[in-house]
């Protein structure tokens, strides 16, 4: 049971780390989607250095002489920009390489204020054939549709026939009525054609039928722009708030995806750890099932929070004017930063409630920071080693987290043991100082005695060695033995043989030689 208490928090942490790692790809994708709205607001792509014709912020600063007329008109331009941001954000989320661009942002190909197209789709830097579209946000859509379908090609104010055959994006609140109007007009014109034809007016009947065909085609070309006129006006009057709203919406979507991934991956980790606990008799089955449910729910919450905040942070960093921030946005830092903040929030709560003291708080945040940053590095390495979305990152992060946790705990244990042994250390240090003082005294005494010994014995050594040399030169074995014995006595020893006769007598016996 004690082992269960110790292993449960670690298992929960592994589940949280797995949940966080599973959101790395989600944060990257949805964060890039959020960056599209920032580009639309500023009118600049800081990643590439590209400046667009206009941004939402710039349009909001345009002069207004007649609010009733100017604001809705300028809102149309804001809607064009927002449509680009919204479409590209969705394509990024869906992993599509196609991007929507305003023709005003491609002046070399379409000039400025192109008379037919507001938007084109681009793939790989090239315009997709047949992708041109027109966006119209007007107060009277029926009048607009009539000018398109029944335009005479004269180019007058009543002629918008240049939009025939072109996709027409209208406000969401006008789409259904516009389609119904086209249907009714086509039906009415065919009826009129039949009537005038009976009167012999064949040419007029043919024109009515052509106009009816135009309305039918126009109905098929009408598309929902994805925003209402009211939303377009809000984009014009308060673009910052509108941009923040869009980022929150995308971040929430990322959070939902993160919660799903976190629940699946974190839940799987919890299932495995709890199965092991049951097999080792650390938990009963009922407790394991309950813990798995709780861990899965917590992993989902961690996944949501990490993906939500991480994608918002990633988008801001990706479009930052600071090059370092843009570089860091390409790493797993946004998700890891949020995860660390979530981890530290729990530590702050424990400290504020008095459940842990200051020392324990510092220990806890140190471990959490170390572990989460290590798991972030593990995620990168794991994704490189196992290039399967989510899988490699999850495995890498768990390995990194576990190794970091073990290292941190061992270091912390050693630190605590050192602290607890401080009194013993101080006592031992005092004994060592005392012993060192005694050793120094003994050393000085030994040096003094040794110097005296050398002074007194130096002459005796010289005499003995000289006598040994003389005896050796004369072949006097007994003289050599006497001199050697004298030398031995100078250093406190006595040799076993004093002359050659004693040596010969020894050789005739079985006695052992004493060295």
Tab-separated table of C-alpha atoms in Angstrom:
chain	number	residue	atom	x	y	z
A	1	UNK	CA	0.000	0.000	0.000
A	2	UNK	CA	2.883	2.320	0.764
A	3	UNK	CA	4.304	1.587	-2.674
A	4	UNK	CA	0.898	2.442	-4.143
A	5	UNK	CA	0.943	5.861	-2.489
A	6	UNK	CA	4.390	6.592	-3.863
A	7	UNK	CA	3.729	5.342	-7.375
A	8	UNK	CA	0.345	6.999	-7.855
A	9	UNK	CA	1.645	10.596	-8.151
A	10	UNK	CA	4.376	9.529	-10.571
A	11	UNK	CA	1.873	7.624	-12.711
A	12	UNK	CA	-0.370	10.693	-12.739
A	13	UNK	CA	2.547	12.878	-13.823
A	14	UNK	CA	3.430	10.481	-16.645
A	15	UNK	CA	-0.177	10.604	-17.779
A	16	UNK	CA	-0.094	14.418	-17.766
A	17	UNK	CA	3.195	14.486	-19.668
A	18	UNK	CA	1.803	12.091	-22.265
A	19	UNK	CA	-1.279	14.297	-22.586
A	20	UNK	CA	0.901	17.369	-23.072
A	21	UNK	CA	3.110	15.650	-25.648
A	22	UNK	CA	0.060	14.550	-27.605
A	23	UNK	CA	-0.876	18.223	-28.085
A	24	UNK	CA	2.460	19.307	-29.597
A	25	UNK	CA	1.318	18.765	-33.184
A	26	UNK	CA	-2.097	20.266	-32.415
A	27	UNK	CA	-0.523	23.387	-30.917
A	28	UNK	CA	1.757	23.744	-33.932
A	29	UNK	CA	-1.074	23.390	-36.457
A	30	UNK	CA	-3.712	25.494	-34.721
A	31	UNK	CA	-1.072	28.027	-33.649
A	32	UNK	CA	-0.152	28.568	-37.303
A	33	UNK	CA	-3.863	28.985	-38.012
A	34	UNK	CA	-4.078	31.685	-35.332
A	35	UNK	CA	-1.119	33.456	-36.929
A	36	UNK	CA	-3.258	34.023	-40.044
A	37	UNK	CA	-5.611	36.303	-38.095
A	38	UNK	CA	-2.673	38.294	-36.752
A	39	UNK	CA	-1.380	38.743	-40.312
A	40	UNK	CA	-4.818	39.958	-41.360
A	41	UNK	CA	-4.912	42.470	-38.519
A	42	UNK	CA	-1.422	43.921	-39.004
A	43	UNK	CA	-1.246	43.612	-42.794
A	44	UNK	CA	2.267	42.150	-42.481
A	45	UNK	CA	3.603	38.600	-42.546
A	46	UNK	CA	6.564	38.835	-40.163
A	47	UNK	CA	7.665	35.315	-41.048
A	48	UNK	CA	8.373	36.234	-44.668
A	49	UNK	CA	8.573	40.019	-44.394
A	50	UNK	CA	5.734	40.400	-46.919
A	51	UNK	CA	3.543	43.505	-46.630
A	52	UNK	CA	-0.038	43.238	-47.833
A	53	UNK	CA	-2.055	45.966	-49.552
A	54	UNK	CA	-4.110	46.556	-46.413
A	55	UNK	CA	-4.670	45.210	-42.921
A	56	UNK	CA	-7.718	45.405	-40.662
A	57	UNK	CA	-5.998	47.911	-38.417
A	58	UNK	CA	-5.221	50.245	-41.308
A	59	UNK	CA	-8.779	50.112	-42.650
A	60	UNK	CA	-10.153	50.959	-39.198
A	61	UNK	CA	-8.129	54.184	-39.345
A	62	UNK	CA	-9.621	55.357	-42.658
A	63	UNK	CA	-11.416	58.687	-42.627
A	64	UNK	CA	-15.200	58.711	-42.359
A	65	UNK	CA	-17.209	61.612	-43.765
A	66	UNK	CA	-20.560	59.842	-43.912
A	67	UNK	CA	-20.778	57.015	-41.317
A	68	UNK	CA	-23.977	55.559	-42.772
A	69	UNK	CA	-22.360	55.135	-46.164
A	70	UNK	CA	-18.605	54.923	-45.456
A	71	UNK	CA	-18.574	52.367	-42.631
A	72	UNK	CA	-20.493	49.637	-44.550
A	73	UNK	CA	-18.395	50.347	-47.641
A	74	UNK	CA	-15.116	50.038	-45.730
A	75	UNK	CA	-16.502	46.985	-43.941
A	76	UNK	CA	-16.533	45.267	-47.326
A	77	UNK	CA	-12.741	45.590	-47.535
A	78	UNK	CA	-12.421	44.322	-43.971
A	79	UNK	CA	-14.558	41.335	-44.929
A	80	UNK	CA	-12.246	40.569	-47.868
A	81	UNK	CA	-9.205	40.487	-45.572
A	82	UNK	CA	-10.956	38.448	-42.918
A	83	UNK	CA	-12.100	35.926	-45.519
A	84	UNK	CA	-8.447	35.313	-46.399
A	85	UNK	CA	-7.463	34.838	-42.760
A	86	UNK	CA	-10.388	32.567	-42.029
A	87	UNK	CA	-9.989	30.402	-45.124
A	88	UNK	CA	-6.247	29.997	-44.711
A	89	UNK	CA	-6.603	29.198	-41.025
A	90	UNK	CA	-9.065	26.437	-41.892
A	91	UNK	CA	-6.832	25.077	-44.640
A	92	UNK	CA	-3.878	24.944	-42.245
A	93	UNK	CA	-5.978	23.052	-39.717
A	94	UNK	CA	-7.103	20.665	-42.469
A	95	UNK	CA	-3.474	20.277	-43.656
A	96	UNK	CA	-4.281	21.720	-47.088
A	97	UNK	CA	-1.530	23.501	-49.024
A	98	UNK	CA	-4.007	25.778	-50.836
A	99	UNK	CA	-4.104	29.408	-49.696
A	100	UNK	CA	-6.569	32.203	-50.441
A	101	UNK	CA	-5.186	35.603	-51.433
A	102	UNK	CA	-6.646	38.975	-52.329
A	103	UNK	CA	-5.948	40.042	-55.895
A	104	UNK	CA	-4.825	43.390	-54.459
A	105	UNK	CA	-1.969	41.480	-52.803
A	106	UNK	CA	-0.841	40.150	-56.206
A	107	UNK	CA	-0.633	43.400	-58.227
A	108	UNK	CA	1.800	42.008	-60.803
A	109	UNK	CA	-0.841	39.541	-61.986
A	110	UNK	CA	-4.117	41.337	-61.275
A	111	UNK	CA	-3.250	45.005	-60.901
A	112	UNK	CA	-4.851	47.150	-58.232
A	113	UNK	CA	-8.573	46.886	-57.489
A	114	UNK	CA	-9.262	44.208	-60.088
A	115	UNK	CA	-12.700	44.736	-61.689
A	116	UNK	CA	-13.683	41.036	-61.669
A	117	UNK	CA	-11.942	39.149	-58.880
A	118	UNK	CA	-11.408	39.953	-55.226
A	119	UNK	CA	-9.855	36.600	-54.317
A	120	UNK	CA	-7.927	33.771	-55.956
A	121	UNK	CA	-6.625	30.489	-54.620
A	122	UNK	CA	-2.893	29.813	-54.692
A	123	UNK	CA	-1.080	26.487	-54.407
A	124	UNK	CA	2.689	26.256	-54.432
A	125	UNK	CA	2.930	29.941	-55.309
A	126	UNK	CA	0.806	29.550	-58.446
A	127	UNK	CA	-2.773	30.753	-58.941
A	128	UNK	CA	-5.243	27.874	-59.234
A	129	UNK	CA	-7.065	28.130	-62.563
A	130	UNK	CA	-10.767	29.019	-62.247
A	131	UNK	CA	-10.461	29.889	-58.555
A	132	UNK	CA	-11.271	33.595	-58.893
A	133	UNK	CA	-14.184	34.928	-56.835
A	134	UNK	CA	-15.948	38.187	-56.032
A	135	UNK	CA	-17.175	39.294	-52.597
A	136	UNK	CA	-20.089	41.691	-52.194
A	137	UNK	CA	-21.409	43.078	-48.907
A	138	UNK	CA	-24.242	45.411	-49.912
A	139	UNK	CA	-27.447	46.533	-48.261
A	140	UNK	CA	-29.654	45.583	-51.253
A	141	UNK	CA	-28.542	42.192	-52.647
A	142	UNK	CA	-31.581	41.918	-54.981
A	143	UNK	CA	-30.464	44.996	-56.874
A	144	UNK	CA	-26.920	43.594	-57.075
A	145	UNK	CA	-28.115	40.250	-58.449
A	146	UNK	CA	-30.312	41.939	-61.045
A	147	UNK	CA	-27.425	44.080	-62.297
A	148	UNK	CA	-25.325	40.935	-62.698
A	149	UNK	CA	-27.903	38.671	-64.349
A	150	UNK	CA	-29.573	41.322	-66.543
A	151	UNK	CA	-26.558	43.543	-67.250
A	152	UNK	CA	-26.285	44.617	-70.881
A	153	UNK	CA	-22.491	44.812	-71.057
A	154	UNK	CA	-22.504	48.589	-71.422
A	155	UNK	CA	-20.421	49.158	-68.306
A	156	UNK	CA	-22.974	51.587	-66.904
A	157	UNK	CA	-23.939	51.830	-63.248
A	158	UNK	CA	-26.741	49.330	-63.944
A	159	UNK	CA	-24.402	46.834	-65.552
A	160	UNK	CA	-22.414	44.291	-63.492
A	161	UNK	CA	-22.478	41.582	-66.127
A	162	UNK	CA	-18.706	41.213	-65.722
A	163	UNK	CA	-19.464	39.053	-62.665
A	164	UNK	CA	-21.459	36.513	-64.671
A	165	UNK	CA	-19.899	33.058	-64.287
A	166	UNK	CA	-17.872	34.206	-61.266
A	167	UNK	CA	-18.256	32.749	-57.766
A	168	UNK	CA	-20.073	35.321	-55.649
A	169	UNK	CA	-19.477	35.408	-51.873
A	170	UNK	CA	-22.303	37.065	-49.923
A	171	UNK	CA	-22.969	37.710	-46.221
A	172	UNK	CA	-24.320	34.656	-44.402
A	173	UNK	CA	-27.527	36.489	-43.533
A	174	UNK	CA	-28.251	37.185	-47.227
A	175	UNK	CA	-27.386	33.868	-48.894
A	176	UNK	CA	-30.735	32.060	-48.634
A	177	UNK	CA	-32.792	35.076	-49.656
A	178	UNK	CA	-30.436	35.744	-52.563
A	179	UNK	CA	-30.800	32.193	-53.873
A	180	UNK	CA	-34.570	32.362	-53.513
A	181	UNK	CA	-34.603	35.658	-55.397
A	182	UNK	CA	-32.627	34.121	-58.281
A	183	UNK	CA	-35.016	31.179	-58.425
A	184	UNK	CA	-38.071	33.427	-58.473
A	185	UNK	CA	-36.582	35.727	-61.110
A	186	UNK	CA	-35.660	32.823	-63.375
A	187	UNK	CA	-39.174	31.405	-63.096
A	188	UNK	CA	-40.786	34.809	-63.694
A	189	UNK	CA	-38.618	35.579	-66.722
A	190	UNK	CA	-39.392	32.225	-68.338
A	191	UNK	CA	-43.078	32.886	-67.837
A	192	UNK	CA	-42.710	36.339	-69.393
A	193	UNK	CA	-40.775	34.808	-72.284
A	194	UNK	CA	-43.632	32.445	-73.010
A	195	UNK	CA	-46.127	35.319	-72.885
A	196	UNK	CA	-44.284	37.699	-75.216
A	197	UNK	CA	-43.426	34.850	-77.560
A	198	UNK	CA	-47.146	34.238	-78.080
A	199	UNK	CA	-47.412	37.884	-79.009
A	200	UNK	CA	-44.786	37.365	-81.660
A	201	UNK	CA	-42.024	39.161	-79.804
A	202	UNK	CA	-39.459	36.436	-80.358
A	203	UNK	CA	-36.388	38.590	-79.781
A	204	UNK	CA	-37.673	39.823	-76.422
A	205	UNK	CA	-38.637	36.290	-75.438
A	206	UNK	CA	-35.096	35.143	-76.218
A	207	UNK	CA	-33.657	37.909	-74.034
A	208	UNK	CA	-35.936	36.944	-71.126
A	209	UNK	CA	-34.858	33.323	-71.403
A	210	UNK	CA	-31.193	34.339	-71.492
A	211	UNK	CA	-31.678	36.465	-68.389
A	212	UNK	CA	-33.463	33.536	-66.730
A	213	UNK	CA	-30.466	31.317	-67.513
A	214	UNK	CA	-28.189	33.968	-66.034
A	215	UNK	CA	-30.191	33.973	-62.785
A	216	UNK	CA	-30.044	30.178	-62.668
A	217	UNK	CA	-26.270	30.203	-63.141
A	218	UNK	CA	-25.902	33.026	-60.641
A	219	UNK	CA	-27.828	31.063	-58.042
A	220	UNK	CA	-25.314	28.235	-58.393
A	221	UNK	CA	-22.401	30.635	-58.009
A	222	UNK	CA	-23.654	32.213	-54.789
A	223	UNK	CA	-21.562	31.142	-51.797
A	224	UNK	CA	-21.691	31.822	-48.079
A	225	UNK	CA	-18.778	34.080	-47.111
A	226	UNK	CA	-18.862	32.743	-43.564
A	227	UNK	CA	-19.699	36.078	-41.948
A	228	UNK	CA	-22.650	38.425	-41.629
A	229	UNK	CA	-22.777	42.119	-42.499
A	230	UNK	CA	-22.876	42.886	-38.796
A	231	UNK	CA	-19.665	40.908	-38.269
A	232	UNK	CA	-18.038	42.721	-41.183
A	233	UNK	CA	-18.933	46.076	-39.643
A	234	UNK	CA	-17.463	44.891	-36.328
A	235	UNK	CA	-14.250	44.024	-38.182
A	236	UNK	CA	-14.167	47.618	-39.439
A	237	UNK	CA	-15.020	49.368	-36.168
A	238	UNK	CA	-13.110	47.152	-33.700
A	239	UNK	CA	-10.660	44.927	-35.584
A	240	UNK	CA	-8.559	44.068	-32.527
A	241	UNK	CA	-11.516	42.687	-30.580
A	242	UNK	CA	-12.689	40.793	-33.661
A	243	UNK	CA	-9.218	39.301	-34.143
A	244	UNK	CA	-9.011	38.235	-30.503
A	245	UNK	CA	-12.441	36.624	-30.846
A	246	UNK	CA	-11.271	34.623	-33.850
A	247	UNK	CA	-8.099	33.501	-32.073
A	248	UNK	CA	-10.137	32.405	-29.065
A	249	UNK	CA	-12.419	30.428	-31.370
A	250	UNK	CA	-9.507	28.629	-33.045
A	251	UNK	CA	-7.806	28.078	-29.686
A	252	UNK	CA	-10.997	26.553	-28.286
A	253	UNK	CA	-11.133	24.210	-31.263
A	254	UNK	CA	-7.509	23.297	-30.576
A	255	UNK	CA	-8.416	22.727	-26.939
A	256	UNK	CA	-11.187	20.304	-27.880
A	257	UNK	CA	-8.773	18.381	-30.107
A	258	UNK	CA	-6.180	18.490	-27.342
A	259	UNK	CA	-8.683	17.146	-24.832
A	260	UNK	CA	-9.486	14.226	-27.126
A	261	UNK	CA	-5.819	13.433	-27.733
A	262	UNK	CA	-4.986	13.895	-24.064
A	263	UNK	CA	-7.793	11.590	-22.982
A	264	UNK	CA	-6.738	8.877	-25.436
A	265	UNK	CA	-2.997	9.018	-24.797
A	266	UNK	CA	-3.078	9.963	-21.114
A	267	UNK	CA	-5.840	7.433	-20.529
A	268	UNK	CA	-3.795	4.721	-22.235
A	269	UNK	CA	-0.814	5.472	-20.001
A	270	UNK	CA	-3.061	5.388	-16.944
A	271	UNK	CA	-4.545	2.049	-17.998
A	272	UNK	CA	-1.089	0.497	-18.371
A	273	UNK	CA	0.215	1.833	-15.055
A	274	UNK	CA	-2.907	0.735	-13.209
A	275	UNK	CA	-2.829	-2.739	-14.773
A	276	UNK	CA	0.751	-3.079	-13.537
A	277	UNK	CA	-0.317	-1.883	-10.094
A	278	UNK	CA	-3.104	-4.495	-9.965
A	279	UNK	CA	-0.745	-7.273	-11.114
A	280	UNK	CA	1.729	-6.295	-8.378
A	281	UNK	CA	-1.052	-6.246	-5.762
A	282	UNK	CA	-0.495	-2.533	-5.176
A	283	UNK	CA	-4.156	-1.795	-6.012
A	284	UNK	CA	-7.402	-3.649	-6.178
A	285	UNK	CA	-9.359	-3.645	-9.435
A	286	UNK	CA	-12.016	-1.213	-8.209
A	287	UNK	CA	-9.425	1.365	-7.147
A	288	UNK	CA	-7.531	0.929	-10.414
A	289	UNK	CA	-10.679	1.538	-12.474
A	290	UNK	CA	-11.502	4.643	-10.454
A	291	UNK	CA	-7.949	5.986	-10.761
A	292	UNK	CA	-7.968	5.342	-14.511
A	293	UNK	CA	-11.206	7.305	-14.900
A	294	UNK	CA	-9.872	10.212	-12.846
A	295	UNK	CA	-6.517	10.225	-14.677
A	296	UNK	CA	-8.218	10.142	-18.067
A	297	UNK	CA	-10.396	13.104	-17.128
A	298	UNK	CA	-7.408	15.006	-15.813
A	299	UNK	CA	-5.388	14.210	-18.945
A	300	UNK	CA	-8.250	15.552	-21.058
A	301	UNK	CA	-8.275	18.767	-19.010
A	302	UNK	CA	-4.493	19.103	-19.318
A	303	UNK	CA	-4.761	18.468	-23.066
A	304	UNK	CA	-7.437	21.144	-23.451
A	305	UNK	CA	-5.576	23.763	-21.433
A	306	UNK	CA	-2.249	23.094	-23.128
A	307	UNK	CA	-3.688	23.107	-26.650
A	308	UNK	CA	-5.870	26.186	-26.032
A	309	UNK	CA	-3.223	28.429	-24.504
A	310	UNK	CA	-0.367	26.867	-26.479
A	311	UNK	CA	-1.971	27.539	-29.858
A	312	UNK	CA	-2.687	31.153	-28.910
A	313	UNK	CA	0.910	31.611	-27.729
A	314	UNK	CA	2.279	29.868	-30.813
A	315	UNK	CA	0.308	32.177	-33.133
A	316	UNK	CA	1.539	35.299	-31.358
A	317	UNK	CA	5.165	34.108	-31.353
A	318	UNK	CA	5.006	33.057	-35.012
A	319	UNK	CA	3.997	36.582	-36.076
A	320	UNK	CA	6.166	38.398	-33.560
A	321	UNK	CA	8.400	41.193	-34.794
A	322	UNK	CA	11.158	39.572	-32.714
A	323	UNK	CA	13.201	37.047	-34.713
A	324	UNK	CA	14.041	34.963	-31.631
A	325	UNK	CA	10.380	34.586	-30.736
A	326	UNK	CA	9.587	33.502	-34.299
A	327	UNK	CA	12.366	30.919	-34.170
A	328	UNK	CA	11.144	29.555	-30.836
A	329	UNK	CA	7.607	29.301	-32.223
A	330	UNK	CA	8.868	26.533	-34.518
A	331	UNK	CA	9.799	24.387	-31.494
A	332	UNK	CA	7.663	22.669	-28.862
A	333	UNK	CA	8.229	25.632	-26.520
A	334	UNK	CA	4.678	27.091	-26.722
A	335	UNK	CA	3.081	23.842	-25.524
A	336	UNK	CA	5.819	23.201	-22.963
A	337	UNK	CA	5.608	26.736	-21.582
A	338	UNK	CA	1.887	26.394	-20.992
A	339	UNK	CA	2.344	22.949	-19.475
A	340	UNK	CA	4.979	24.232	-17.053
A	341	UNK	CA	2.670	27.098	-16.061
A	342	UNK	CA	-0.161	24.644	-15.408
A	343	UNK	CA	2.164	22.486	-13.322
A	344	UNK	CA	3.440	25.437	-11.304
A	345	UNK	CA	-0.098	26.689	-10.711
A	346	UNK	CA	-0.792	23.521	-8.736
A	347	UNK	CA	2.329	24.119	-6.645
A	348	UNK	CA	1.283	27.711	-5.903
A	349	UNK	CA	-2.153	26.498	-4.823
A	350	UNK	CA	-0.624	23.996	-2.381
A	351	UNK	CA	1.637	26.680	-0.937
A	352	UNK	CA	-1.175	29.232	-0.627
A	353	UNK	CA	-3.376	26.710	1.178
A	354	UNK	CA	-0.604	25.904	3.641
A	355	UNK	CA	-0.278	22.272	2.567
A	356	UNK	CA	3.424	22.758	1.838
A	357	UNK	CA	6.014	25.146	3.273
A	358	UNK	CA	8.418	27.392	1.404
A	359	UNK	CA	11.157	24.782	1.146
A	360	UNK	CA	8.769	22.171	-0.200
A	361	UNK	CA	7.388	24.731	-2.654
A	362	UNK	CA	10.850	25.444	-4.070
A	363	UNK	CA	11.593	21.726	-4.271
A	364	UNK	CA	8.305	21.099	-6.083
A	365	UNK	CA	8.620	23.844	-8.687
A	366	UNK	CA	12.239	22.867	-9.268
A	367	UNK	CA	11.244	19.317	-10.057
A	368	UNK	CA	8.284	20.308	-12.202
A	369	UNK	CA	10.284	22.792	-14.236
A	370	UNK	CA	13.153	20.365	-14.728
A	371	UNK	CA	10.873	17.487	-15.670
A	372	UNK	CA	8.675	19.400	-18.093
A	373	UNK	CA	11.600	21.010	-19.913
A	374	UNK	CA	13.325	17.628	-20.128
A	375	UNK	CA	10.148	16.071	-21.482
A	376	UNK	CA	10.034	18.845	-24.087
A	377	UNK	CA	13.505	17.920	-25.299
A	378	UNK	CA	12.480	14.272	-25.222
A	379	UNK	CA	9.483	15.094	-27.383
A	380	UNK	CA	11.687	16.622	-30.079
A	381	UNK	CA	14.137	13.703	-30.015
A	382	UNK	CA	11.319	11.159	-29.934
A	383	UNK	CA	9.556	12.743	-32.891
A	384	UNK	CA	12.785	12.619	-34.904
A	385	UNK	CA	13.418	8.990	-33.951
A	386	UNK	CA	9.796	7.938	-34.515
A	387	UNK	CA	8.377	10.228	-37.260
A	388	UNK	CA	4.753	9.284	-36.613
A	389	UNK	CA	2.494	12.196	-35.543
A	390	UNK	CA	1.983	12.230	-31.751
A	391	UNK	CA	3.454	8.725	-31.150
A	392	UNK	CA	7.155	9.630	-31.291
A	393	UNK	CA	6.622	12.803	-29.303
A	394	UNK	CA	4.652	11.016	-26.582
A	395	UNK	CA	7.243	8.274	-26.122
A	396	UNK	CA	10.114	10.757	-26.168
A	397	UNK	CA	8.467	13.062	-23.653
A	398	UNK	CA	7.708	10.211	-21.248
A	399	UNK	CA	11.285	8.935	-21.407
A	400	UNK	CA	12.649	12.445	-20.909
A	401	UNK	CA	10.285	13.133	-18.028
A	402	UNK	CA	11.084	9.844	-16.275
A	403	UNK	CA	14.861	10.211	-16.581
A	404	UNK	CA	14.718	13.824	-15.446
A	405	UNK	CA	12.524	12.885	-12.491
A	406	UNK	CA	14.917	10.147	-11.391
A	407	UNK	CA	17.920	12.457	-11.699
A	408	UNK	CA	16.198	15.274	-9.848
A	409	UNK	CA	14.983	13.009	-7.040
A	410	UNK	CA	18.423	11.466	-6.569
A	411	UNK	CA	20.009	14.902	-6.480
A	412	UNK	CA	17.411	16.137	-4.020
A	413	UNK	CA	17.899	13.073	-1.786
A	414	UNK	CA	21.643	13.640	-1.705
A	415	UNK	CA	21.063	17.289	-0.841
A	416	UNK	CA	18.694	16.413	1.996
A	417	UNK	CA	21.087	13.794	3.379
A	418	UNK	CA	23.855	16.360	3.333
A	419	UNK	CA	21.669	18.839	5.188
A	420	UNK	CA	20.638	16.262	7.774
A	421	UNK	CA	24.292	15.280	8.329
A	422	UNK	CA	25.476	18.868	8.745
A	423	UNK	CA	25.942	18.607	12.534
A	424	UNK	CA	27.900	15.405	12.146
A	425	UNK	CA	29.954	17.063	9.447
A	426	UNK	CA	30.785	20.026	11.693
A	427	UNK	CA	31.770	17.672	14.543
A	428	UNK	CA	33.953	15.612	12.219
A	429	UNK	CA	35.520	18.767	10.873
A	430	UNK	CA	36.466	19.855	14.425
A	431	UNK	CA	38.076	16.471	15.117
A	432	UNK	CA	39.986	16.710	11.863
A	433	UNK	CA	41.276	20.159	12.795
A	434	UNK	CA	42.420	18.853	16.177
A	435	UNK	CA	44.102	15.835	14.576
A	436	UNK	CA	45.784	18.077	12.019
A	437	UNK	CA	47.236	20.238	14.815
A	438	UNK	CA	48.598	17.150	16.605
A	439	UNK	CA	50.029	15.785	13.388
A	440	UNK	CA	51.828	19.065	12.756
A	441	UNK	CA	53.411	18.910	16.230
A	442	UNK	CA	54.526	15.317	15.673
A	443	UNK	CA	55.962	16.261	12.301
A	444	UNK	CA	58.081	19.052	13.780
A	445	UNK	CA	59.318	16.762	16.569
A	446	UNK	CA	60.229	14.029	14.054
A	447	UNK	CA	62.100	16.499	11.856
A	448	UNK	CA	64.127	17.706	14.824
A	449	UNK	CA	65.069	14.197	15.979
A	450	UNK	CA	65.857	13.044	12.459
A	451	UNK	CA	68.157	16.016	11.856
A	452	UNK	CA	69.981	15.312	15.151
A	453	UNK	CA	70.266	11.665	14.194
A	454	UNK	CA	71.722	12.469	10.806
A	455	UNK	CA	74.226	14.962	12.246
A	456	UNK	CA	75.533	12.488	14.844
A	457	UNK	CA	75.507	9.468	12.536
A	458	UNK	CA	76.978	11.052	9.428
A	459	UNK	CA	80.631	10.690	10.597
A	460	UNK	CA	80.078	7.092	11.779
A	461	UNK	CA	78.523	6.174	8.429
A	462	UNK	CA	81.514	7.649	6.607
A	463	UNK	CA	84.056	5.780	8.780
A	464	UNK	CA	82.276	2.440	8.379
A	465	UNK	CA	81.933	2.756	4.630
A	466	UNK	CA	85.618	3.773	4.281
A	467	UNK	CA	86.713	0.759	6.357
A	468	UNK	CA	84.554	-1.550	4.236
A	469	UNK	CA	86.188	-0.194	1.069
A	470	UNK	CA	89.699	-0.744	2.490
A	471	UNK	CA	88.904	-4.295	3.657
A	472	UNK	CA	87.462	-5.168	0.269
A	473	UNK	CA	90.587	-3.821	-1.463
A	474	UNK	CA	92.866	-5.933	0.807
A	475	UNK	CA	90.688	-9.037	0.647
A	476	UNK	CA	90.198	-8.878	4.431
A	477	UNK	CA	86.890	-10.696	4.876
A	478	UNK	CA	86.842	-10.437	8.674
A	479	UNK	CA	87.673	-6.722	8.464
A	480	UNK	CA	84.822	-6.195	5.994
A	481	UNK	CA	82.440	-8.093	8.333
A	482	UNK	CA	83.458	-5.980	11.320
A	483	UNK	CA	82.926	-2.744	9.358
A	484	UNK	CA	79.516	-3.969	8.118
A	485	UNK	CA	78.487	-4.833	11.686
A	486	UNK	CA	79.554	-1.386	12.830
A	487	UNK	CA	77.438	0.210	10.076
A	488	UNK	CA	74.442	-1.937	11.058
A	489	UNK	CA	74.785	-0.875	14.685
A	490	UNK	CA	74.680	2.787	13.552
A	491	UNK	CA	71.114	2.242	12.344
A	492	UNK	CA	70.074	0.016	15.244
A	493	UNK	CA	70.655	-3.473	13.826
A	494	UNK	CA	73.001	-6.419	14.569
A	495	UNK	CA	74.150	-8.761	11.801
A	496	UNK	CA	73.987	-12.557	12.284
A	497	UNK	CA	77.697	-13.113	11.412
A	498	UNK	CA	80.601	-11.092	12.863
A	499	UNK	CA	83.391	-12.880	10.910
A	500	UNK	CA	84.040	-15.543	8.282
A	501	UNK	CA	84.388	-18.330	10.841
A	502	UNK	CA	80.857	-17.733	12.223
A	503	UNK	CA	79.542	-17.847	8.656
A	504	UNK	CA	81.349	-21.147	7.915
A	505	UNK	CA	80.025	-22.656	11.130
A	506	UNK	CA	76.471	-21.597	10.186
A	507	UNK	CA	76.768	-23.173	6.747
A	508	UNK	CA	77.624	-26.503	8.375
A	509	UNK	CA	74.304	-26.489	10.293
A	510	UNK	CA	70.595	-26.668	9.292
A	511	UNK	CA	69.743	-23.359	10.990
A	512	UNK	CA	67.708	-20.759	9.079
A	513	UNK	CA	69.267	-17.564	7.792
A	514	UNK	CA	67.970	-14.497	9.646
A	515	UNK	CA	67.795	-11.335	7.618
